[in-house]
Structures are given as C-alpha cells and as structure tokens.
C-alpha cells in the first residue's frame, strides 16, 4: 500500500498535526507514505513541496533582483522596501484575488502531483487544500484516477471561505 497525503504545510496547526501523525504512523506500519505540502518546514525527504509559480522566468528574475539588492539593505535608503516589493511581485495576482475574495486556481504544479513521488500511489488523502498552492479543479480528474479522501479540518471546502 502506498499513500499520498496533501496538506497546506507539514508543521503548524491542527490539520498539519493530523497529517503528520498519519504520515509517520503509515511508515511505522510498513506503508509507503508521502506528504505533499504547499509549505515545507521539515527536513523529511518524504515531504515534498508543491512548487507553484516559482520556476517561471519572471519569478526567477524577481528572485535574482531581490538577491542582488540584499547587500544594500540597511545601507541604502529604500533598498529593503524595494527588495520586499520585488519578492512579492510573482505572487501579486494571488494576493489581489485573495483581497477580492476570489479563489485563484492558477497553480499549475497541482497537475504534477502524482509524478512527484517515486512510485505510483494507491490512495490520495487530502487535508487542507487552501493556502495558495492547490488547484481545486484537479480533484475531479484525480478522483477518476484513484481513490481520493478528504478530511475536512474546517468548513473551508463547504463555505467558500466564509
């Protein structure tokens, strides 16, 4: 049996604790287990971060520009603010949609979910899918390929952010 879990992060709140304990328990029981997250905080090699929007030319250029400004921070007036602004530019669309209360589905890496792990999985267990990392439209296709389970840690999937 091989289990792939999906969650916003591997460490943090209640959903993270549940996903992490299941992840560890599966492995202790001899079940192959991976945890794909929007934000990776652990060093576990079976926790895989779902990178979104960080590989495009614009994102790389912004990262490089912010890195080049780093030596000037604290020495040149405004360098810190400019660097911070440049770092958030690749994510500006997501932030703008969030302010408008719109769900942003521009997370192309979601469609690579099953290819991120070294072996085909038997089951996908989704926890929190909010947090600017997962394209909800992919759930339908994913559930046609293999069993998908959702654990509702909060009412987000039911309420539309209310």
Coordinates of C-alpha atoms in Angstrom, one line a residue, residues 7-21 35 37-42 47 128 130 153:
X7 CA -1.9 19.5 3.1
X8 CA -1.0 23.2 3.3
X9 CA 2.1 22.5 5.4
X10 CA 3.8 19.7 7.3
X11 CA 4.1 21.6 10.6
X12 CA 1.8 24.2 12.1
X13 CA -1.8 23.9 13.2
X14 CA -4.2 21.1 13.8
X15 CA -4.5 19.8 10.3
X16 CA -0.8 19.7 10.0
X17 CA -0.5 17.7 13.2
X18 CA -3.1 15.2 12.0
X19 CA -1.5 14.8 8.5
X20 CA 2.0 14.5 10.1
X21 CA 0.9 11.8 12.6
X35 CA 3.2 14.1 2.3
X37 CA 2.6 20.3 1.0
X38 CA 2.3 23.9 -0.1
X39 CA 4.9 25.0 2.5
X40 CA 7.6 22.6 3.7
X41 CA 9.0 23.2 7.1
X42 CA 10.6 19.8 8.0
X47 CA 7.7 15.5 2.5
X128 CA -6.4 21.4 3.9
X130 CA -6.4 26.2 0.9
X153 CA -10.5 20.1 9.2

